[in-house]
């Protein structure tokens, strides 16, 4: 069957379905109309996203897309529905937070969150790295600079990123300023030829195609941010962004109140 | 003082609370990452395919890395601790090549004869005793198919190259505790690696390779930062074990653990983890 005809059936059945698919794919609704009319999705990832977001409304859509775009389905399928963080993992971390001495708590919580989030967010092992950019203060009043700490990753970043030494980052740097906004930042398509300035603290930065920065906060105060990089463009889907926010909240359990700073809202 | 021949459980107390087990889960997972990198996942004599039994799998660091690297391998991991198995399972994300179960390696294995192509283990020294090693290796022989392989990786200790008196004294307390807990054959060193070859042959295996590798994490080396933190956690976690088996040194234990932890973060810190890998064939 022609995938455009199937897509037309899906989006014409109910306007709400069309809106829902577009939101999930993070595209304009009229883009779906253009595809029905004859243009093609712009990337392999968009085709995968379409199979996932719209495929649940018609049993033949995914197969039709595979026939039309076989190469897209040879790529790692990045957009499978991701499970939420398991209750067991929450329980382990909350237990560690409640019972452990500060040094052991920090060691256990940080490393367990790192290990879990790498495997969870990139379960297809396409190439992922995460580091913690910690706020550092001299006088406990305001953030003086940031320090890029050890992190975790898979593939080429499996141990290499962890082995690189701490890296100081000015508050005025692009990454520093973004962390201070205390809101998440995502870049889905990093340029191929000029590595982004934000990635200079990461090894093999020329391989990164998506970037996300998630603040680590507690009750409105900031400890720093989790900087994540992926080899895949469009890696940080809504599901992954949501998971990243939850993992950052868990990561915050590693720190004591003194590690968090109030940042003036500009 | 304990009966030297009594069977012992895991040397680091793992309370039922999942939270209290978290540091040991993290410690083993991180340590195994670097052991994987140093000694490799599988020795060259073992083909990367077939059905593998991973004894004392812990949080599954080796099992996960192995199936990620070798898609033709399936791994069944067993461990006595529920938190470890829960963690290993939580990381599987539906991978069909992995299974994890609660299992006690100090008791007869619950598998039929000749079920597996390979049996693998690392650092069982923490759970085994003098009297349980040979029965376990005989069980490994039983559950391995004809021509099947066994690969055991153990350590002869840490702080091998450290000149510090505090570190040397701390290491001695660890060796003493292990010996009194019935786990080793000498009060002054772990000395387990030398026994493995003998046990494998007694069980019927033909030993085909023995490799010794040092994982150097002295100050300034590539592995220093992650492993010094790992070992600092070990020093905290092993204290109850030391206090139980060397109670007369309780004052020393507290002072030494603090002194050694401080020394570990100084530029003159030297240490290496000695690893022995032994491969046998049925």
XYZ file of N, CA and C in Angstrom, chain B residues 93-268:
528
model
N 16.808 -3.922 29.606
C 15.957 -3.315 28.584
C 15.555 -4.319 27.514
N 15.071 -5.464 27.985
C 14.484 -6.432 27.062
C 15.484 -7.212 26.242
N 16.754 -7.093 26.541
C 17.742 -7.855 25.750
C 17.505 -9.338 25.950
N 17.348 -10.053 24.845
C 17.015 -11.467 24.913
C 18.218 -12.325 25.290
N 19.400 -11.773 25.159
C 20.598 -12.603 25.405
C 20.931 -12.732 26.879
N 20.178 -12.080 27.750
C 20.542 -12.034 29.160
C 19.461 -12.625 30.035
N 19.903 -13.347 31.056
C 19.007 -13.784 32.124
C 19.753 -13.597 33.427
N 19.039 -13.188 34.450
C 19.662 -13.063 35.770
C 18.773 -13.737 36.795
N 19.417 -14.506 37.701
C 18.666 -15.221 38.723
C 19.398 -15.122 40.053
N 18.629 -15.277 41.122
C 19.243 -15.450 42.434
C 19.864 -16.849 42.462
N 21.084 -16.932 42.927
C 21.720 -18.248 43.002
C 22.894 -18.211 43.956
N 23.158 -19.302 44.628
C 24.216 -19.372 45.634
C 25.345 -20.245 45.095
N 26.484 -19.631 44.823
C 27.591 -20.391 44.227
C 28.297 -21.260 45.250
N 27.932 -21.128 46.535
C 28.560 -21.996 47.535
C 27.769 -23.292 47.695
N 26.707 -23.426 46.932
C 25.901 -24.649 46.956
C 25.892 -25.271 45.550
N 25.474 -26.538 45.432
C 25.423 -27.162 44.101
C 24.606 -26.304 43.133
N 25.110 -26.176 41.904
C 24.413 -25.368 40.895
C 23.136 -26.089 40.470
N 22.138 -25.298 40.154
C 20.824 -25.900 39.873
C 20.627 -26.189 38.387
N 21.694 -26.330 37.642
C 21.578 -26.567 36.208
C 21.913 -28.018 35.889
N 21.345 -28.469 34.771
C 21.622 -29.839 34.332
C 23.058 -29.962 33.836
N 23.501 -31.215 33.717
C 24.838 -31.474 33.179
C 24.963 -30.870 31.789
N 26.143 -30.368 31.497
C 26.528 -29.941 30.137
C 25.578 -28.892 29.562
N 25.118 -27.991 30.412
C 24.188 -26.952 29.954
C 24.901 -25.810 29.242
N 26.128 -25.516 29.663
C 26.791 -24.293 29.200
C 28.044 -24.592 28.370
N 28.378 -23.639 27.499
C 29.623 -23.720 26.738
C 30.783 -23.127 27.527
N 30.483 -22.134 28.335
C 31.533 -21.433 29.087
C 30.989 -21.102 30.476
N 31.860 -21.232 31.477
C 31.557 -20.707 32.814
C 32.557 -19.594 33.097
N 32.060 -18.493 33.608
C 32.912 -17.310 33.843
C 32.669 -16.799 35.258
N 33.710 -16.273 35.875
C 33.507 -15.579 37.154
C 34.626 -14.581 37.382
N 34.330 -13.580 38.220
C 35.336 -12.589 38.636
C 35.170 -12.293 40.107
N 36.276 -12.265 40.794
C 36.335 -11.819 42.196
C 35.373 -12.587 43.091
N 35.321 -13.909 42.918
C 34.536 -14.702 43.848
C 35.211 -14.807 45.202
N 36.421 -14.293 45.315
C 37.135 -14.345 46.595
C 36.297 -13.707 47.693
N 35.447 -12.739 47.332
C 34.631 -12.064 48.338
C 33.559 -12.957 48.937
N 33.205 -14.037 48.247
C 32.083 -14.842 48.725
C 32.487 -16.272 49.062
N 33.550 -16.767 48.443
C 33.908 -18.169 48.637
C 34.753 -18.364 49.898
N 34.890 -19.640 50.286
C 35.760 -19.984 51.400
C 36.704 -21.095 50.943
N 37.642 -21.441 51.818
C 38.610 -22.497 51.493
C 37.908 -23.792 51.106
N 36.775 -24.070 51.740
C 36.137 -25.374 51.526
C 35.114 -25.371 50.397
N 34.777 -24.229 49.856
C 33.723 -24.197 48.825
C 34.263 -24.051 47.404
N 35.539 -23.709 47.253
C 36.078 -23.506 45.899
C 36.067 -24.785 45.071
N 36.663 -25.828 45.607
C 36.785 -27.037 44.784
C 35.416 -27.624 44.441
N 34.486 -27.720 45.405
C 33.143 -28.184 45.015
C 32.524 -27.316 43.924
N 32.726 -25.990 43.979
C 32.155 -25.134 42.940
C 32.783 -25.448 41.582
N 34.090 -25.585 41.556
C 34.760 -25.828 40.266
C 34.356 -27.184 39.709
N 34.131 -28.154 40.594
C 33.623 -29.454 40.132
C 32.219 -29.281 39.544
N 31.414 -28.455 40.166
C 30.076 -28.176 39.620
C 30.182 -27.483 38.260
N 31.147 -26.580 38.137
C 31.365 -25.909 36.848
C 31.689 -26.950 35.778
N 32.517 -27.901 36.137
C 32.891 -28.973 35.199
C 31.648 -29.759 34.785
N 30.800 -30.021 35.746
C 29.589 -30.807 35.475
C 28.673 -30.094 34.496
N 28.487 -28.788 34.691
C 27.491 -28.081 33.868
C 28.063 -27.600 32.538
N 29.372 -27.833 32.331
C 30.001 -27.420 31.067
C 29.951 -28.581 30.092
N 29.656 -28.279 28.827
C 29.603 -29.315 27.819
C 30.999 -29.788 27.425
N 31.101 -30.873 26.649
C 32.405 -31.374 26.202
C 33.149 -30.290 25.437
N 34.418 -30.117 25.756
C 35.203 -29.057 25.110
C 34.902 -27.678 25.642
N 34.002 -27.602 26.612
C 33.638 -26.293 27.152
C 34.763 -25.692 27.971
N 34.629 -24.399 28.236
C 35.714 -23.645 28.853
C 35.282 -23.040 30.184
N 36.292 -22.764 31.000
C 36.063 -22.006 32.223
C 37.067 -20.872 32.251
N 36.621 -19.705 32.692
C 37.514 -18.557 32.821
C 37.264 -17.920 34.179
N 38.281 -17.930 35.019
C 38.169 -17.342 36.358
C 39.143 -16.176 36.454
N 38.657 -15.068 36.994
C 39.539 -13.916 37.202
C 39.501 -13.569 38.683
N 40.677 -13.554 39.291
C 40.777 -13.233 40.712
C 41.895 -12.230 40.933
N 41.991 -11.774 42.166
C 43.015 -10.786 42.476
C 43.901 -11.276 43.598
N 45.137 -10.856 43.541
C 46.039 -11.094 44.661
C 46.202 -9.848 45.511
N 45.374 -8.853 45.271
C 45.310 -7.738 46.204
C 45.631 -6.396 45.600
N 45.444 -5.405 46.424
C 45.689 -3.996 46.118
C 46.919 -3.513 46.882
N 47.281 -2.291 46.724
C 48.346 -1.654 47.489
C 49.663 -2.385 47.329
N 49.781 -3.086 46.198
C 50.962 -3.930 46.041
C 52.228 -3.102 46.006
N 52.132 -1.936 45.367
C 53.371 -1.177 45.184
C 53.444 0.023 46.112
N 52.531 0.117 47.083
C 52.485 1.335 47.885
C 53.494 1.293 49.025
N 54.391 2.301 49.093
C 55.412 2.275 50.144
C 54.889 2.752 51.493
N 53.685 3.281 51.540
C 53.186 3.893 52.774
C 52.991 2.844 53.867
N 53.420 3.173 55.070
C 53.237 2.240 56.195
C 51.765 2.042 56.496
N 50.995 3.124 56.385
C 49.558 3.003 56.658
C 48.918 2.040 55.676
N 49.258 2.193 54.405
C 48.653 1.344 53.374
C 49.063 -0.110 53.573
N 50.337 -0.322 53.910
C 50.817 -1.687 54.112
C 50.117 -2.324 55.305
N 49.956 -1.555 56.369
C 49.306 -2.093 57.578
C 47.827 -2.377 57.289
N 47.189 -1.479 56.520
C 45.782 -1.695 56.177
C 45.642 -2.966 55.337
N 46.535 -3.132 54.385
C 46.491 -4.329 53.539
C 46.645 -5.587 54.404
N 47.528 -5.509 55.393
C 47.742 -6.670 56.281
C 46.467 -7.018 57.041
N 45.738 -5.982 57.471
C 44.487 -6.239 58.187
C 43.471 -6.914 57.265
N 43.466 -6.480 56.014
C 42.543 -7.103 55.055
C 42.912 -8.572 54.862
N 44.205 -8.856 54.679
C 44.632 -10.253 54.481
C 44.292 -11.096 55.717
N 44.517 -10.494 56.880
C 44.240 -11.214 58.123
C 42.750 -11.533 58.239
N 41.918 -10.548 57.913
C 40.472 -10.742 58.011
C 40.005 -11.823 57.030
N 40.510 -11.767 55.819
C 40.136 -12.782 54.834
C 40.520 -14.182 55.336
N 41.709 -14.279 55.919
C 42.198 -15.583 56.383
C 41.335 -16.086 57.530
N 41.049 -15.205 58.489
C 40.234 -15.608 59.624
C 38.797 -15.925 59.219
N 38.335 -15.287 58.147
C 36.979 -15.573 57.651
C 36.935 -16.875 56.858
N 38.072 -17.511 56.728
C 38.111 -18.796 56.045
C 38.196 -18.701 54.541
N 38.626 -17.549 54.043
C 38.584 -17.368 52.586
C 39.917 -17.641 51.899
N 41.018 -17.520 52.618
C 42.320 -17.624 51.949
C 43.217 -18.600 52.707
N 44.417 -18.827 52.168
C 45.299 -19.851 52.703
C 46.520 -19.288 53.403
N 46.547 -17.987 53.573
C 47.689 -17.366 54.224
C 47.204 -16.137 54.953
N 47.867 -15.842 56.075
C 47.478 -14.661 56.841
C 48.134 -13.403 56.283
N 49.106 -13.571 55.403
C 49.885 -12.400 54.982
C 49.684 -12.024 53.515
N 48.930 -12.824 52.791
C 48.618 -12.454 51.409
C 47.347 -13.193 51.011
N 46.710 -12.748 49.922
C 45.490 -13.423 49.501
C 45.827 -14.794 48.934
N 46.819 -14.827 48.031
C 47.361 -16.098 47.566
C 46.385 -17.027 46.906
N 45.275 -16.488 46.439
C 44.245 -17.362 45.883
C 44.594 -17.794 44.470
N 45.163 -16.847 43.718
C 45.390 -17.118 42.298
C 46.225 -18.390 42.100
N 47.187 -18.622 43.012
C 48.052 -19.798 42.846
C 47.299 -21.095 43.084
N 46.204 -21.051 43.818
C 45.445 -22.270 44.102
C 44.525 -22.644 42.943
N 44.143 -21.650 42.143
C 43.123 -21.895 41.128
C 43.546 -22.954 40.119
N 44.814 -22.866 39.707
C 45.318 -23.814 38.703
C 45.178 -25.237 39.220
N 45.533 -25.408 40.486
C 45.483 -26.733 41.125
C 44.039 -27.238 41.175
N 43.117 -26.363 41.569
C 41.735 -26.774 41.687
C 41.128 -27.129 40.337
N 41.475 -26.353 39.316
C 40.928 -26.649 37.992
C 41.352 -28.049 37.554
N 42.606 -28.363 37.781
C 43.092 -29.678 37.338
C 42.487 -30.790 38.173
N 42.301 -30.528 39.460
C 41.661 -31.537 40.311
C 40.235 -31.809 39.850
N 39.574 -30.778 39.362
C 38.180 -30.944 38.934
C 38.086 -31.632 37.576
N 39.209 -31.714 36.849
C 39.184 -32.395 35.554
C 39.461 -31.497 34.364
N 39.610 -30.194 34.592
C 39.935 -29.285 33.499
C 41.404 -29.411 33.124
N 41.683 -29.050 31.885
C 43.048 -28.886 31.426
C 43.322 -27.387 31.381
N 44.274 -26.926 32.169
C 44.564 -25.484 32.219
C 45.320 -25.098 30.956
N 44.776 -24.169 30.192
C 45.421 -23.824 28.924
C 46.033 -22.428 28.922
N 45.697 -21.614 29.915
C 46.325 -20.281 29.933
C 46.213 -19.657 31.301
N 47.277 -18.983 31.713
C 47.261 -18.180 32.929
C 47.884 -16.828 32.574
N 47.138 -15.766 32.825
C 47.651 -14.421 32.526
C 47.628 -13.590 33.795
N 48.687 -12.811 33.987
C 48.706 -11.884 35.125
C 48.790 -10.464 34.587
N 47.914 -9.622 35.054
C 47.857 -8.237 34.575
C 47.745 -7.323 35.783
N 48.459 -6.200 35.727
C 48.358 -5.219 36.808
C 47.558 -4.015 36.331
N 46.575 -3.634 37.110
C 45.780 -2.442 36.812
C 46.349 -1.340 37.698
N 47.184 -0.518 37.119
C 47.892 0.513 37.886
C 47.029 1.751 37.976
N 46.677 2.155 39.186
C 45.912 3.394 39.347
C 46.610 4.361 40.283
N 47.930 4.358 40.210
C 48.720 5.321 40.982
C 48.382 6.741 40.539
N 48.697 7.696 41.398
C 48.449 9.102 41.098
C 49.098 9.459 39.765
N 48.331 10.144 38.920
C 48.864 10.557 37.628
C 48.617 9.572 36.505
N 48.210 8.355 36.817
C 47.922 7.396 35.751
C 46.510 7.630 35.212
N 46.247 7.012 34.063
C 44.951 7.223 33.412
C 43.789 6.772 34.292
N 43.998 5.718 35.074
C 42.889 5.154 35.849
C 42.785 5.720 37.258
N 43.652 6.652 37.594
C 43.706 7.108 38.985
C 42.374 7.678 39.456
N 41.809 8.626 38.722
C 40.643 9.339 39.252
C 39.456 8.430 39.518
N 39.042 7.620 38.537
C 37.868 6.790 38.856
C 38.167 5.719 39.898
N 39.381 5.145 39.853
C 39.622 4.002 40.736
C 40.015 4.425 42.144
N 40.578 5.589 42.330
C 40.888 6.003 43.692
C 39.588 6.265 44.442
N 38.591 6.809 43.754
C 37.289 6.999 44.405
C 36.658 5.651 44.701
N 36.836 4.728 43.783
C 36.295 3.385 43.958
C 36.917 2.724 45.177
N 38.220 2.880 45.317
C 38.883 2.234 46.431
C 38.585 2.941 47.741
N 38.383 4.256 47.690
C 37.983 4.973 48.904
C 36.639 4.444 49.401
N 35.737 4.142 48.470
C 34.450 3.559 48.858
C 34.660 2.177 49.452
N 35.568 1.394 48.858
C 35.868 0.052 49.379
C 36.353 0.139 50.825
N 37.211 1.078 51.128
C 37.761 1.205 52.476
C 36.638 1.452 53.478
N 35.659 2.265 53.112
C 34.515 2.485 54.006
C 33.672 1.224 54.148
N 33.432 0.559 53.026
C 32.504 -0.567 53.033
C 33.084 -1.806 53.689
N 34.413 -1.955 53.683
C 35.013 -3.179 54.214
C 35.232 -3.092 55.731
N 35.031 -1.918 56.303
C 35.312 -1.749 57.741
C 34.544 -2.734 58.630
N 33.245 -2.943 58.416
C 32.551 -3.913 59.278
C 33.171 -5.309 59.210
N 33.613 -5.709 58.030
C 34.260 -7.021 57.858
C 35.554 -7.066 58.665
N 36.337 -6.016 58.605
C 37.593 -5.980 59.350
C 37.327 -5.988 60.854
N 36.337 -5.218 61.276
C 36.027 -5.150 62.709
C 35.519 -6.491 63.222
N 34.824 -7.223 62.364
C 34.294 -8.519 62.782
C 35.428 -9.529 62.959
N 36.393 -9.534 62.035
C 37.380 -10.608 62.035
C 38.719 -10.218 62.651
N 38.950 -8.925 62.829
C 40.171 -8.503 63.523
C 39.767 -7.515 64.615
N 38.951 -7.950 65.563
C 38.395 -6.992 66.532
C 39.447 -6.351 67.417
N 40.550 -7.057 67.629
C 41.589 -6.500 68.499
C 42.241 -5.272 67.882
N 42.045 -5.106 66.591
C 42.649 -3.943 65.915
C 41.613 -2.864 65.629
N 40.508 -2.844 66.374
C 39.407 -1.935 66.030
C 39.861 -0.467 66.040
N 40.709 -0.089 66.994
C 41.162 1.313 67.031
C 42.034 1.604 65.814
N 42.916 0.645 65.487
C 43.782 0.795 64.297
C 42.954 0.936 63.033
N 41.903 0.144 62.937
C 41.115 0.100 61.697
C 40.551 1.478 61.394
N 40.001 2.112 62.432
C 39.390 3.433 62.201
C 40.468 4.435 61.785
N 41.584 4.453 62.519
C 42.634 5.434 62.225
C 43.276 5.159 60.872
N 43.537 3.886 60.599
C 44.193 3.535 59.335
C 43.301 3.856 58.141
N 42.021 3.571 58.270
C 41.160 3.818 57.108
C 41.105 5.313 56.801
N 41.128 6.129 57.829
C 41.141 7.584 57.578
C 42.473 8.012 56.980
N 43.568 7.489 57.546
C 44.902 7.874 57.045
C 45.087 7.433 55.595
N 44.699 6.202 55.305
C 44.882 5.683 53.945
C 44.016 6.467 52.964
N 42.789 6.780 53.362
C 41.902 7.540 52.468
C 42.510 8.903 52.160
N 43.102 9.540 53.148
C 43.737 10.841 52.883
C 44.934 10.686 51.966
N 45.746 9.645 52.228
C 46.960 9.443 51.422
C 46.620 9.179 49.963
N 45.477 8.555 49.733
C 45.125 8.162 48.373
C 44.967 9.372 47.458
N 44.707 10.527 48.032
C 44.480 11.710 47.216
C 45.711 12.611 47.153
N 46.865 12.056 47.551
C 48.115 12.816 47.499
C 48.950 12.388 46.297
N 49.837 13.259 45.827
C 50.603 12.953 44.617
C 51.537 11.749 44.739
N 51.909 11.343 45.944
C 52.835 10.225 46.062
C 52.112 8.878 46.125
